[in-house]
PDB file of C-alpha atoms and ligand atoms in Angstrom:
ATOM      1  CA  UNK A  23       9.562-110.643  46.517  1.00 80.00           C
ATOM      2  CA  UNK A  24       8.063-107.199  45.560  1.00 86.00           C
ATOM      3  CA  UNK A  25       9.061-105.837  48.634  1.00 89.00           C
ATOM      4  CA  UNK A  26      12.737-106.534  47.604  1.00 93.00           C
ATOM      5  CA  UNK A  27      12.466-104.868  44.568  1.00 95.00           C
ATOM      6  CA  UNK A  28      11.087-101.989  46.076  1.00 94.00           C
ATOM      7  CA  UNK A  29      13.798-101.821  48.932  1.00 95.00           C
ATOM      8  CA  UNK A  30      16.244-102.113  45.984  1.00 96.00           C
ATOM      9  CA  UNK A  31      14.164 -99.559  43.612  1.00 95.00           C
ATOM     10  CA  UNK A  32      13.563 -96.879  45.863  1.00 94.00           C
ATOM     11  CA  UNK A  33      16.913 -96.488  47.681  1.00 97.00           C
ATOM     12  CA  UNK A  34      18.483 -93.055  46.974  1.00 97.00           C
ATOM     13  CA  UNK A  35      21.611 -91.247  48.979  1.00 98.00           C
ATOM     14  CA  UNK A  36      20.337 -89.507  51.462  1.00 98.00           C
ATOM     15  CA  UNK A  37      23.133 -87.358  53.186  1.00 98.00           C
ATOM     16  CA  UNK A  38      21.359 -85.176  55.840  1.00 98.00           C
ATOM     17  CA  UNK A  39      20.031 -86.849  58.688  1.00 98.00           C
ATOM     18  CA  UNK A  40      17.229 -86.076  61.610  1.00 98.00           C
ATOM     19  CA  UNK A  41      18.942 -86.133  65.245  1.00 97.00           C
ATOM     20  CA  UNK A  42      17.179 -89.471  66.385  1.00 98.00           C
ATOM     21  CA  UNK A  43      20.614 -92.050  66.755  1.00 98.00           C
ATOM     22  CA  UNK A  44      20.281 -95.181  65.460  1.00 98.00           C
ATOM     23  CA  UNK A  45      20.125 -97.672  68.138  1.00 98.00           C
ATOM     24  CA  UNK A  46      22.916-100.145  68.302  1.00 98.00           C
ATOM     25  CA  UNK A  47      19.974-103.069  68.035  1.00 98.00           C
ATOM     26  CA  UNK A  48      18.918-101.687  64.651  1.00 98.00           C
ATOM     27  CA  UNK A  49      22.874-100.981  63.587  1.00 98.00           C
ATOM     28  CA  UNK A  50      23.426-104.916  64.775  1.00 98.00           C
ATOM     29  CA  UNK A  51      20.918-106.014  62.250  1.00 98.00           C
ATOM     30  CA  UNK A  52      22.221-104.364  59.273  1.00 98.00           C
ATOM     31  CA  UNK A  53      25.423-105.764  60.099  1.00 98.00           C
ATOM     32  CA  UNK A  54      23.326-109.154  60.409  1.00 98.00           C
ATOM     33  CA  UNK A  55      21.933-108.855  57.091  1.00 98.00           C
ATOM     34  CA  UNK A  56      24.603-107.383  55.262  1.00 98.00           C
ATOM     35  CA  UNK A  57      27.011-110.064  56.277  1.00 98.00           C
ATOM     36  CA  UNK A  58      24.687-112.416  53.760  1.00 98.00           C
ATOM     37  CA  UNK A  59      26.434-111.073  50.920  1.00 98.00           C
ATOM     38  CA  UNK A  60      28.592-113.479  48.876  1.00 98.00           C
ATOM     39  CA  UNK A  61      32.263-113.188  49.306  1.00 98.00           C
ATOM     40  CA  UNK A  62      35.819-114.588  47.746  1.00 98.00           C
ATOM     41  CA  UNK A  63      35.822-118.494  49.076  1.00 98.00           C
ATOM     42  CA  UNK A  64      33.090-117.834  51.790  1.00 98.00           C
ATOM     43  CA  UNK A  65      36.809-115.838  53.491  1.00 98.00           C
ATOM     44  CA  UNK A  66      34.016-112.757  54.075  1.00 98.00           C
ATOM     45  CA  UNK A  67      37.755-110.789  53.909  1.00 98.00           C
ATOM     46  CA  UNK A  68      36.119-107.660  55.323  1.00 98.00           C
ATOM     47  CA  UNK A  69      36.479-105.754  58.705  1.00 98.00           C
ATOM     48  CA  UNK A  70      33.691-102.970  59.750  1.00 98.00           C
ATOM     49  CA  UNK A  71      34.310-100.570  62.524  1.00 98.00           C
ATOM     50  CA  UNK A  72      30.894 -98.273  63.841  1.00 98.00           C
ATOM     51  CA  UNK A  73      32.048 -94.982  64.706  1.00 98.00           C
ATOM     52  CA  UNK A  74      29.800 -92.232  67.114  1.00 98.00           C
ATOM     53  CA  UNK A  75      32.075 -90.519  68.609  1.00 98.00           C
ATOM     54  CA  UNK A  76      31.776 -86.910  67.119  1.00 98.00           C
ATOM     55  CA  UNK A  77      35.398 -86.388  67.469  1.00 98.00           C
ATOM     56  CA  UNK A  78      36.146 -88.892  65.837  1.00 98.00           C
ATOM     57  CA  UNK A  79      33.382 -88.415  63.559  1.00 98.00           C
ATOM     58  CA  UNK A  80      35.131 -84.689  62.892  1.00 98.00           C
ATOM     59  CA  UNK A  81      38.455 -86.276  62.162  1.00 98.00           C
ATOM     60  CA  UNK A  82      36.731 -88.309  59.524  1.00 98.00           C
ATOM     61  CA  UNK A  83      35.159 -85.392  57.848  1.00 98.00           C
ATOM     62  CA  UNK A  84      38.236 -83.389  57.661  1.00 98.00           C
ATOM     63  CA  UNK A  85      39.939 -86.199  55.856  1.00 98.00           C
ATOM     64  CA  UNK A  86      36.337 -87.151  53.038  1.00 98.00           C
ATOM     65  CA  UNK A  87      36.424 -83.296  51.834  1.00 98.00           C
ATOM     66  CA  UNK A  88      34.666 -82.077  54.728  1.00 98.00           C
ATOM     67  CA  UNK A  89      31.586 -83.876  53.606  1.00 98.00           C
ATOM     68  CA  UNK A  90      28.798 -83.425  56.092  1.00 98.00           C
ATOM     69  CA  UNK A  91      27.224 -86.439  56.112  1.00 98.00           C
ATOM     70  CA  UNK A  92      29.832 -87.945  57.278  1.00 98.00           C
ATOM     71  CA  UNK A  93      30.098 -85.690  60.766  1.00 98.00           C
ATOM     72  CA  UNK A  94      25.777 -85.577  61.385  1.00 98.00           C
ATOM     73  CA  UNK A  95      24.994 -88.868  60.571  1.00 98.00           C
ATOM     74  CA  UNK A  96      23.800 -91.282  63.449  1.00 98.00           C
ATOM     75  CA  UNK A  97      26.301 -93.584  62.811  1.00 99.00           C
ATOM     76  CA  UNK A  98      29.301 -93.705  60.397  1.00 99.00           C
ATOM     77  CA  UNK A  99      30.035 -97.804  58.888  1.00 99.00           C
ATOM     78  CA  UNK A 100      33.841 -98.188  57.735  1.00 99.00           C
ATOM     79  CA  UNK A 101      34.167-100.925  55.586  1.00 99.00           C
ATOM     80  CA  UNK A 102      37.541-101.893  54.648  1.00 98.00           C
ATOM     81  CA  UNK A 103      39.265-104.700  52.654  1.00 98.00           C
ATOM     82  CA  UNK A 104      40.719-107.418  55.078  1.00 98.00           C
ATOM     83  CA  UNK A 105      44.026-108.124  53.139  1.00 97.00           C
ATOM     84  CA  UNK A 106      45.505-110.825  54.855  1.00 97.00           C
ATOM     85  CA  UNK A 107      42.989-112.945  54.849  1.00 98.00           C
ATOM     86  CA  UNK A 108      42.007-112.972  50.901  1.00 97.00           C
ATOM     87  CA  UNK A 109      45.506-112.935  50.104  1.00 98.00           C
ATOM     88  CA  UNK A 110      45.772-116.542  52.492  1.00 97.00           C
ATOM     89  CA  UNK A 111      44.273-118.023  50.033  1.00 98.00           C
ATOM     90  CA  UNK A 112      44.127-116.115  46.268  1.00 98.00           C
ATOM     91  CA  UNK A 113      47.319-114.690  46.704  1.00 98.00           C
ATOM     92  CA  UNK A 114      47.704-111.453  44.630  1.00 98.00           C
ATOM     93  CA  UNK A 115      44.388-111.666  43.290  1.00 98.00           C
ATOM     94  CA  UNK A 116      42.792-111.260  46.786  1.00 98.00           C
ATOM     95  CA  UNK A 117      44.712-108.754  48.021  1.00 98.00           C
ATOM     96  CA  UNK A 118      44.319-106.558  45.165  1.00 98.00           C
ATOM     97  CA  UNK A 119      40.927-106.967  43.812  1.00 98.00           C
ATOM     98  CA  UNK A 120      38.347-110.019  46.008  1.00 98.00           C
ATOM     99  CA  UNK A 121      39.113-108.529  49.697  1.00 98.00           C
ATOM    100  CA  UNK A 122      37.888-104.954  48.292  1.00 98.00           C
ATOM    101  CA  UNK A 123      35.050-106.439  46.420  1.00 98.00           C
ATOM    102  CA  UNK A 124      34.099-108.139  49.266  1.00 98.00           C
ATOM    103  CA  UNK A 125      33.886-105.154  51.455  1.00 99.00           C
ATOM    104  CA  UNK A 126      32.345-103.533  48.515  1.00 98.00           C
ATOM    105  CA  UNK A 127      29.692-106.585  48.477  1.00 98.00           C
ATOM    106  CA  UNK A 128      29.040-106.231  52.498  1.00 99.00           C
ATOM    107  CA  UNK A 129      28.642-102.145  51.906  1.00 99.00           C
ATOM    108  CA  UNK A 130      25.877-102.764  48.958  1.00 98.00           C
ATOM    109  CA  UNK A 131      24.090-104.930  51.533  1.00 98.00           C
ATOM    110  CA  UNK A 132      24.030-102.847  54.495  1.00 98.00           C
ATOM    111  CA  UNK A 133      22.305-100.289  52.529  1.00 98.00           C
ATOM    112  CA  UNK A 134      19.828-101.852  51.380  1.00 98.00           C
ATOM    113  CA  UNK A 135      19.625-103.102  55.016  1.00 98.00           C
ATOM    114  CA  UNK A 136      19.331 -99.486  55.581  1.00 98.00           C
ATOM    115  CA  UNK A 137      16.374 -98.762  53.219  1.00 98.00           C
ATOM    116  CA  UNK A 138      14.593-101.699  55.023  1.00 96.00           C
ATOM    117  CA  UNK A 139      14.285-100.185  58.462  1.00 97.00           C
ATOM    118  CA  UNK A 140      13.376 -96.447  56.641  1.00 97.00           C
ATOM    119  CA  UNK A 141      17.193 -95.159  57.530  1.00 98.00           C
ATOM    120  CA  UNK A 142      19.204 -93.257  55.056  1.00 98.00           C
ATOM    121  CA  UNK A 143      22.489 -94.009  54.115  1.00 98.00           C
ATOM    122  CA  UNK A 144      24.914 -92.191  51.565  1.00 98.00           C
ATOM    123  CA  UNK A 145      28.352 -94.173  50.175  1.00 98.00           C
ATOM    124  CA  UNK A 146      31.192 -91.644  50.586  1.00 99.00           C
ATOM    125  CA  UNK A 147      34.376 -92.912  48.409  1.00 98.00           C
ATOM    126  CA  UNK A 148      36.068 -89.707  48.177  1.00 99.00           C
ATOM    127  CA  UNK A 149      38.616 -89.728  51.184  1.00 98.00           C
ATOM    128  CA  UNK A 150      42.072 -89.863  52.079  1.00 98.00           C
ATOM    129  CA  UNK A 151      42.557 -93.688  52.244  1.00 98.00           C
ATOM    130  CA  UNK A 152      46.085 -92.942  54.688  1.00 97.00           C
ATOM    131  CA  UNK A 153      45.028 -90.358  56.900  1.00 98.00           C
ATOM    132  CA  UNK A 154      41.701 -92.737  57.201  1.00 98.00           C
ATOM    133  CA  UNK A 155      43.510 -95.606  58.128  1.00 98.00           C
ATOM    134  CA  UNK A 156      45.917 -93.715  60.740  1.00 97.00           C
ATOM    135  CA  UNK A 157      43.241 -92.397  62.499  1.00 98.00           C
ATOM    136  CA  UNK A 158      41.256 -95.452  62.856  1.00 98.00           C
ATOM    137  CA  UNK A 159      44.738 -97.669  63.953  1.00 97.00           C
ATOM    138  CA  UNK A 160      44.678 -99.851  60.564  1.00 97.00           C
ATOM    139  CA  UNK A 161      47.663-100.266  60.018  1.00 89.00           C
ATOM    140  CA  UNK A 162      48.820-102.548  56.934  1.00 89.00           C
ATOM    141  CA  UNK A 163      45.934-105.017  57.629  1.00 93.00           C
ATOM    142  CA  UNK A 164      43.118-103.442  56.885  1.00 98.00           C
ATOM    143  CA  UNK A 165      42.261-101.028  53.657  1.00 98.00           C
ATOM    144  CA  UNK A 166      39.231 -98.589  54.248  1.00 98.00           C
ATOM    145  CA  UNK A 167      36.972 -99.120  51.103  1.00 98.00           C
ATOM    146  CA  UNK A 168      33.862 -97.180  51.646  1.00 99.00           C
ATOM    147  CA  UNK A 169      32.327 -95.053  54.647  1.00 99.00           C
ATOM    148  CA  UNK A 170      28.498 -95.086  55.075  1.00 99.00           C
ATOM    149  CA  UNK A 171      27.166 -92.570  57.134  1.00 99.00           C
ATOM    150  CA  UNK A 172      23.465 -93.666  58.153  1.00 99.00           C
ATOM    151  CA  UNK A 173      20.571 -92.009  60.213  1.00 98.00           C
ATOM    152  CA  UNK A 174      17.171 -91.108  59.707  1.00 98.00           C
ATOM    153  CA  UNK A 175      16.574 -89.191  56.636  1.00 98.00           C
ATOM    154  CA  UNK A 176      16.235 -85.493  57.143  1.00 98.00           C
ATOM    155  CA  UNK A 177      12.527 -85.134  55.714  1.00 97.00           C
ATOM    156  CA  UNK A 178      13.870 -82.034  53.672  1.00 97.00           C
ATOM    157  CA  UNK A 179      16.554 -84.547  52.308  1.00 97.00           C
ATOM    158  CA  UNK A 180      13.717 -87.277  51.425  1.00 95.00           C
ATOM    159  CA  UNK A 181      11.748 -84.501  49.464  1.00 96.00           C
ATOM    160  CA  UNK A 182      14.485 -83.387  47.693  1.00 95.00           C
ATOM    161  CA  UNK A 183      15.715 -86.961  46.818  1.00 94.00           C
ATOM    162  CA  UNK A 184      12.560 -87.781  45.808  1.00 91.00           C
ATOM    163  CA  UNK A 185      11.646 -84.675  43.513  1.00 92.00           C
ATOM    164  CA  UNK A 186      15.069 -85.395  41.282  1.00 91.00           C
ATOM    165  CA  UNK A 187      15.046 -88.407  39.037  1.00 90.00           C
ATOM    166  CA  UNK A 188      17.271 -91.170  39.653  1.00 89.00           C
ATOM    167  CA  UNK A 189      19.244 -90.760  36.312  1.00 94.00           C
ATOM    168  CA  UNK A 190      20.859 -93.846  34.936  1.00 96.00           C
ATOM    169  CA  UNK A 191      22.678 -94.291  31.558  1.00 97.00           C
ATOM    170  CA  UNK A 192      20.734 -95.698  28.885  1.00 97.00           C
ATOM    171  CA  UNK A 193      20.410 -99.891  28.761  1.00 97.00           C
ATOM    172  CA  UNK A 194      22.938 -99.929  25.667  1.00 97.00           C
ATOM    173  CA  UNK A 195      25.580 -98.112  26.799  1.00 97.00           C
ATOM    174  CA  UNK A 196      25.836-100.797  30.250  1.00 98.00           C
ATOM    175  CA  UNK A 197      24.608-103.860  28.418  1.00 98.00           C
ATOM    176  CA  UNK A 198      25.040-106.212  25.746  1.00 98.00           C
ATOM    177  CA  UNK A 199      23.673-108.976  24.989  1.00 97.00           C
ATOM    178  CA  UNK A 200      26.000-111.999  22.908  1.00 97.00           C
TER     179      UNK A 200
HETATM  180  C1  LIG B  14      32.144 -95.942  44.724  1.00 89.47           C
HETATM  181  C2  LIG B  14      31.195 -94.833  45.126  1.00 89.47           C
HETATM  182  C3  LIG B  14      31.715 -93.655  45.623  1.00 89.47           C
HETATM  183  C4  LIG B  14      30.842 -92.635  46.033  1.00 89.47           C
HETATM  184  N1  LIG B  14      31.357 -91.519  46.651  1.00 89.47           N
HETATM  185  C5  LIG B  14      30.519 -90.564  47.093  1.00 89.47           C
HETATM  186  C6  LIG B  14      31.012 -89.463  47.837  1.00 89.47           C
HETATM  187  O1  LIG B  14      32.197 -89.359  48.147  1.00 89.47           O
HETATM  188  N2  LIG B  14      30.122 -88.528  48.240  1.00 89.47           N
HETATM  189  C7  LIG B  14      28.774 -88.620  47.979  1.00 89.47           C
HETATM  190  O2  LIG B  14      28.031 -87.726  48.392  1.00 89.47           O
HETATM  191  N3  LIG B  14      28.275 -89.670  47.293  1.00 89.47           N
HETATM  192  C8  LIG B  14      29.100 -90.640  46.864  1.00 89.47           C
HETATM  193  N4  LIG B  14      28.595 -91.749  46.233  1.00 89.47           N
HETATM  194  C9  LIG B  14      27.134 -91.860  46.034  1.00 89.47           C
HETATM  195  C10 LIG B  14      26.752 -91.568  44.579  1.00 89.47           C
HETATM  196  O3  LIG B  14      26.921 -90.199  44.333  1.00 89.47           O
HETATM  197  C11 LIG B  14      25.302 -92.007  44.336  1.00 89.47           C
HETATM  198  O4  LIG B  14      25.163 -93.370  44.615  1.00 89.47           O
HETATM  199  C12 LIG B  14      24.895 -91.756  42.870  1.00 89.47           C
HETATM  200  O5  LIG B  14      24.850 -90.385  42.604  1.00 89.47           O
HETATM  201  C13 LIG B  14      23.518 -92.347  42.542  1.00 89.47           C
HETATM  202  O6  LIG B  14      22.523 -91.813  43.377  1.00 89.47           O
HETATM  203  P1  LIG B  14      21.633 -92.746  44.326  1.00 89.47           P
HETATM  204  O7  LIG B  14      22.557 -93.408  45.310  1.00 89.47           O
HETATM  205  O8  LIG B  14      20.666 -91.808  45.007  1.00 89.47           O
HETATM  206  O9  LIG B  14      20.938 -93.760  43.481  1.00 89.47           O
HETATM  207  C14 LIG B  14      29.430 -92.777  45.850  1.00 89.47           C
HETATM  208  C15 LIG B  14      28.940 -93.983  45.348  1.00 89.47           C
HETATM  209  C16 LIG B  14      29.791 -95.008  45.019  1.00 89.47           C
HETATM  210  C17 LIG B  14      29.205 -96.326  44.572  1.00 89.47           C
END
């Protein structure tokens, strides 16, 4: 049980990565593990595409603010909201709020997954959700919710993350009890 608390404790964004890839065994147990996570009805109304190409990978990067991580990691995880399928059954309510919390869910898991096997990981939300979607073919169906970019932390990156506190607002201001 410690040990979970410490994978959960210690995890920090790391966003610059050694050069070693991620093999696709490793990449298949995240994926594993993260798809543990609780979801809307058990629907699990996510979709995650694994992206290496570095062209790709470029196109990416051009549309999340030319964020680096996102072009050197190892790997880059998309995980988008699958629409249709929440919506099946909730209607409104899972289209617009339990398909992206369930992707959001599946994300948290996968990097904690991450922290487990001593990769870094780094949640990029700011990117162009359309140009996103075109250039990974989603169409209508599928909403991109979060990219992880994941690879071995850079061991300037781990010093760095390490050396500056993990700040988090005071207990009050984020909890009450009744
Ligand atoms: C919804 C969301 C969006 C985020 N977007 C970005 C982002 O676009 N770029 C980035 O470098 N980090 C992003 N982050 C990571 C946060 O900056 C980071 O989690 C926060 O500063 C706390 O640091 P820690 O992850 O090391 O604990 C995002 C995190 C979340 C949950």
């Amino acid at each position: 049980m410690e040990k979970v608390f410490e994978t959960i404790t210690s995890r920090r964004s790391m966003r610059a990565y050694e050069e070693t890839e991620v093999s696709e065994e490793t990449l298949s147990e995240i994926i594993r593990i993260a798809r543990s996570a609780p979801s809307a009805g058990n629907l699990q109304s996510y979709y995650i595409l694994s992206v290496r190409k570095k062209k790709l990978l470029k196109k990416l990067w051009k549309h999340a603010k030319e964020q680096d991580q996102v072009k050197n990691c190892s790997v880059l995880l998309v995980f988008c909201a699958d629409l249709k399928q929440s919506a099946k059954k909730y209607r409104s309510r899972g289209r617009d709020l339990y398909c992206i919390q369930d992707a959001t869910i599946v994300c948290s898991y996968a990097q904690l997954a991450c922290q487990f096997f001593g990769l870094g990981s780094c949640w990029v939300g700011a990117f162009n959700e359309v140009q996103v979607a075109n250039d990974l073919d989603l169409h209508t169906k599928y909403r991109p919710i979060a990219l992880l970019p994941i690879g071995f932390p850079h061991p300037d990156e781990k010093k760095r993350m390490s050396k500056k506190i993990k700040k988090r607002r005071n207990l009050e201001e984020v909890y009450k009890k009744l």
